Tab-separated table of C-alpha atoms in Angstrom:
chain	number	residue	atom	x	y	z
A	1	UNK	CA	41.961	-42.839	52.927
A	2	UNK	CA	40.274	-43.101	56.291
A	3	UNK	CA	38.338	-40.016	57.791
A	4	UNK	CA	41.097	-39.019	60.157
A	5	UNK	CA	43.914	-38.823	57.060
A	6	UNK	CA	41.215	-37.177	54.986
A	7	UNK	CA	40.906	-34.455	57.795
A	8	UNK	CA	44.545	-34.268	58.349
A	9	UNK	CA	44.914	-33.444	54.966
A	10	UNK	CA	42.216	-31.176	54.352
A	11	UNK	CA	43.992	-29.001	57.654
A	12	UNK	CA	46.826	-28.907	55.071
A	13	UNK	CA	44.974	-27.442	52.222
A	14	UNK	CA	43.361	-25.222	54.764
A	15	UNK	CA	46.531	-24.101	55.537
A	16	UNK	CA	48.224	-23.646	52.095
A	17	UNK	CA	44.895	-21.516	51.532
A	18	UNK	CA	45.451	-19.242	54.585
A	19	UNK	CA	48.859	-18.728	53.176
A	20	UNK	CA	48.003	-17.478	50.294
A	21	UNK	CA	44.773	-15.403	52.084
A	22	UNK	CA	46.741	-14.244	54.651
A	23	UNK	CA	49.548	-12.632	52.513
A	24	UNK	CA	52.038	-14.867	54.420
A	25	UNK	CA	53.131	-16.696	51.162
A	26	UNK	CA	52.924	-19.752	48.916
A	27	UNK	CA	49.978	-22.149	48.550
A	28	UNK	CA	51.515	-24.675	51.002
A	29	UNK	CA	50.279	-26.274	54.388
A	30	UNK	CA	51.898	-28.781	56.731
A	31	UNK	CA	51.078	-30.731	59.660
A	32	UNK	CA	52.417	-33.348	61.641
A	33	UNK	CA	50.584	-35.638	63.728
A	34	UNK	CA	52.003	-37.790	66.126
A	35	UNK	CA	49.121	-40.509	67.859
A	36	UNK	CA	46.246	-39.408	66.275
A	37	UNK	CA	46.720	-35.839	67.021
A	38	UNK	CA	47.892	-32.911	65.148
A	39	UNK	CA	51.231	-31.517	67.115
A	40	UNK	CA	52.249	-28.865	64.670
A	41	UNK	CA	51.337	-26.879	61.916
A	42	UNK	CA	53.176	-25.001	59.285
A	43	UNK	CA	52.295	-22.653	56.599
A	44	UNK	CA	54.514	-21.186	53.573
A	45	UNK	CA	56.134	-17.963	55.102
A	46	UNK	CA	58.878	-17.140	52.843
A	47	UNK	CA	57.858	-14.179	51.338
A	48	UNK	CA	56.284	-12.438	55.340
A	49	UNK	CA	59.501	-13.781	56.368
A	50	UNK	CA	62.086	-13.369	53.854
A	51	UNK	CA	63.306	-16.812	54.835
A	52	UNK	CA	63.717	-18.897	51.604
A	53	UNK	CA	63.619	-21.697	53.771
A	54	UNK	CA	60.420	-21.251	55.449
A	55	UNK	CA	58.380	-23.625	53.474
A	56	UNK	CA	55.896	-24.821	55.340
A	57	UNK	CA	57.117	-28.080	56.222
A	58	UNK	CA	59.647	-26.904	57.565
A	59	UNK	CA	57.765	-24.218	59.256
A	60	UNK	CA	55.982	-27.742	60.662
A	61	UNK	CA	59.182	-29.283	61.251
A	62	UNK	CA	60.910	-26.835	63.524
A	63	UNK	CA	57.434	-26.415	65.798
A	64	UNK	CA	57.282	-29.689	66.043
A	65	UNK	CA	60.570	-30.599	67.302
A	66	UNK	CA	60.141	-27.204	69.840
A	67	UNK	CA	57.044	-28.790	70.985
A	68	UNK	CA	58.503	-32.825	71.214
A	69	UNK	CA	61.981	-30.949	72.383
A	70	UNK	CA	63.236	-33.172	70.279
A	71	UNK	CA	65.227	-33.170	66.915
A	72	UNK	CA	63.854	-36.291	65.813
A	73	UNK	CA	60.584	-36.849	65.076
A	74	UNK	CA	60.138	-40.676	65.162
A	75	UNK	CA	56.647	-41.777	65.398
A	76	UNK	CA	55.228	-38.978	63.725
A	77	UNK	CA	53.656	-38.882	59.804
A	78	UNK	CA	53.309	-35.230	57.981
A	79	UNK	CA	50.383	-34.017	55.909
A	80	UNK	CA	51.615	-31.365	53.123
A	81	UNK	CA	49.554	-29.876	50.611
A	82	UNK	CA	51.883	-30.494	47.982
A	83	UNK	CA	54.905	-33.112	47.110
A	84	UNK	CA	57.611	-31.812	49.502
A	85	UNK	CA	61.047	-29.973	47.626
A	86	UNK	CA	64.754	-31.753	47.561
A	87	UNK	CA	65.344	-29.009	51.069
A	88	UNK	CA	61.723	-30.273	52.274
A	89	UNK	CA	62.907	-33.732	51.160
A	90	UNK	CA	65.753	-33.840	53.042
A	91	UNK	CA	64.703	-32.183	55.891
A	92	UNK	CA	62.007	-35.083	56.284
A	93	UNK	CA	64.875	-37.320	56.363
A	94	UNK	CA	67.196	-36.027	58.750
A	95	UNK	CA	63.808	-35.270	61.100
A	96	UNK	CA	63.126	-39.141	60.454
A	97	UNK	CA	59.167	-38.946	60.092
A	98	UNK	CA	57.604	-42.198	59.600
A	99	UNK	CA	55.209	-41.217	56.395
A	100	UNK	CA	54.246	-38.735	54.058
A	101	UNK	CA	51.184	-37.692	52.877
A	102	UNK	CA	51.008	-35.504	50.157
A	103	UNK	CA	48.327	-33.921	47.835
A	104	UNK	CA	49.354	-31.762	45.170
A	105	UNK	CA	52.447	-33.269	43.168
A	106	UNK	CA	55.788	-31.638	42.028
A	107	UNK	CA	54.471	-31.209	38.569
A	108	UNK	CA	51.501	-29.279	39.546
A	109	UNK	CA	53.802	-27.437	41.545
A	110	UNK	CA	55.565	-26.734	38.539
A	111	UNK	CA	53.178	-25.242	36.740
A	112	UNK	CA	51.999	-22.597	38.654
A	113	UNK	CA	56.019	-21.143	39.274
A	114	UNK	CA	57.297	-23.683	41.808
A	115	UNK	CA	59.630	-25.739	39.319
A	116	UNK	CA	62.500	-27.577	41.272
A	117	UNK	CA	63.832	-29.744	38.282
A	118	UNK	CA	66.464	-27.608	38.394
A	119	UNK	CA	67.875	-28.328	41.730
A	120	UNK	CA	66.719	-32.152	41.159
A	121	UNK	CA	68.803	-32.215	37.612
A	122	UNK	CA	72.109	-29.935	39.387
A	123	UNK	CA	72.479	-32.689	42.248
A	124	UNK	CA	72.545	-35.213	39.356
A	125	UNK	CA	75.716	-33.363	38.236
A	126	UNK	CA	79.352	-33.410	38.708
A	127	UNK	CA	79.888	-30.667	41.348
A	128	UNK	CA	82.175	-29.177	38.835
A	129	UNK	CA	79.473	-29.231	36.013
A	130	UNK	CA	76.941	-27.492	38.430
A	131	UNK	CA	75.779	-23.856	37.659
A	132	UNK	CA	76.812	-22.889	41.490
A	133	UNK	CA	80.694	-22.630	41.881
A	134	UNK	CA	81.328	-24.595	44.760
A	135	UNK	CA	85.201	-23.816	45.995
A	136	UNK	CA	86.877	-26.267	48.723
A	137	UNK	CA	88.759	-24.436	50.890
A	138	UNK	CA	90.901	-24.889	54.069
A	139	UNK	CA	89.791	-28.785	54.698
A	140	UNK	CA	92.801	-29.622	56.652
A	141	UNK	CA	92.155	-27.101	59.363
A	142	UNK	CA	88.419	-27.786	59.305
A	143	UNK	CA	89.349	-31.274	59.872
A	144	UNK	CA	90.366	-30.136	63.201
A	145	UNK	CA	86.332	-29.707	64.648
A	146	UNK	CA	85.315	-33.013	63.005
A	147	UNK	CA	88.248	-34.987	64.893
A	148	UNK	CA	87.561	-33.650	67.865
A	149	UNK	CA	83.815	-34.405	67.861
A	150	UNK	CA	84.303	-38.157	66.563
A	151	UNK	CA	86.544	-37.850	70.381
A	152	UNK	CA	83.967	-36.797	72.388
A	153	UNK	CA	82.702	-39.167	74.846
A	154	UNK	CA	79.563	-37.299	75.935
A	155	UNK	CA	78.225	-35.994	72.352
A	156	UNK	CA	74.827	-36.299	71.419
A	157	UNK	CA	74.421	-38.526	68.193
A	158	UNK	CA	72.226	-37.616	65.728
């Protein structure tokens, strides 16, 4: 690791132990760095915010986009305390982030109360077989916004 990624990271594990100092929540930390420099930070807030998707990469996420003005994050790597979560996961996807760098994996994550086999073993399964009823309703009419958006000439594609 060279001294710059070692410092990124260590502003991560600073800020997964403010989270947990603070009262805010979980031991997580996030930053993302774009050119060298650190654009955005994010800590756990779930519990200060009762938003089970505050995690704090997406914490990092969402201030970094405000700060680019952008939804896409191209160019940019993230620093996170610990392996990110399938919503962390995919979140890093759709924000299209050019690396990762984690510390702390899912299995140590595990065993301290942040276990998300579950979710990782329920996506494996047939909807039907999944422990969440999931109940399709009304897709003809919904149909209705998706047509109309593949028409749009000036839509922004994403």
């Amino acid at each position: 690791m060279t001294q710059p990624q070692f410092e990124f990271m260590q502003t991560a594990i600073d800020l997964s132990l403010y989270s947990i100092r603070s009262g805010k929540g979980g031991p997580f930390g996030a930053i993302i760095v774009k050119n060298g420099a650190i654009i955005a930070t994010g800590h756990n807030q779930v519990t200060s915010t009762n938003d089970p998707t505050a995690h704090a990469e997406i914490v990092a996420i969402r201030e970094a986009c405000r700060i680019l003005q952008n939804f896409q994050l191209t160019g940019c790597e993230l620093y996170t305390s610990c392996e990110p979560c399938p919503m962390c996961l995919g979140a890093i996807y759709w924000a299209r982030l050019d690396r990762v760098y984690y510390a702390n994996t899912k299995t140590d994550a595990a065993q301290i109360g942040f276990d998300d086999r579950f979710i990782y073993e329920e996506l494996d399964l047939p909807m039907g077989d999944r422990h969440l009823p999931m109940v399709q309703l009304m897709r003809q009419e919904a149909l209705a916004a998706f047509l109309e958006w593949n028409r749009k000439m000036d839509k922004v594609e994403y």
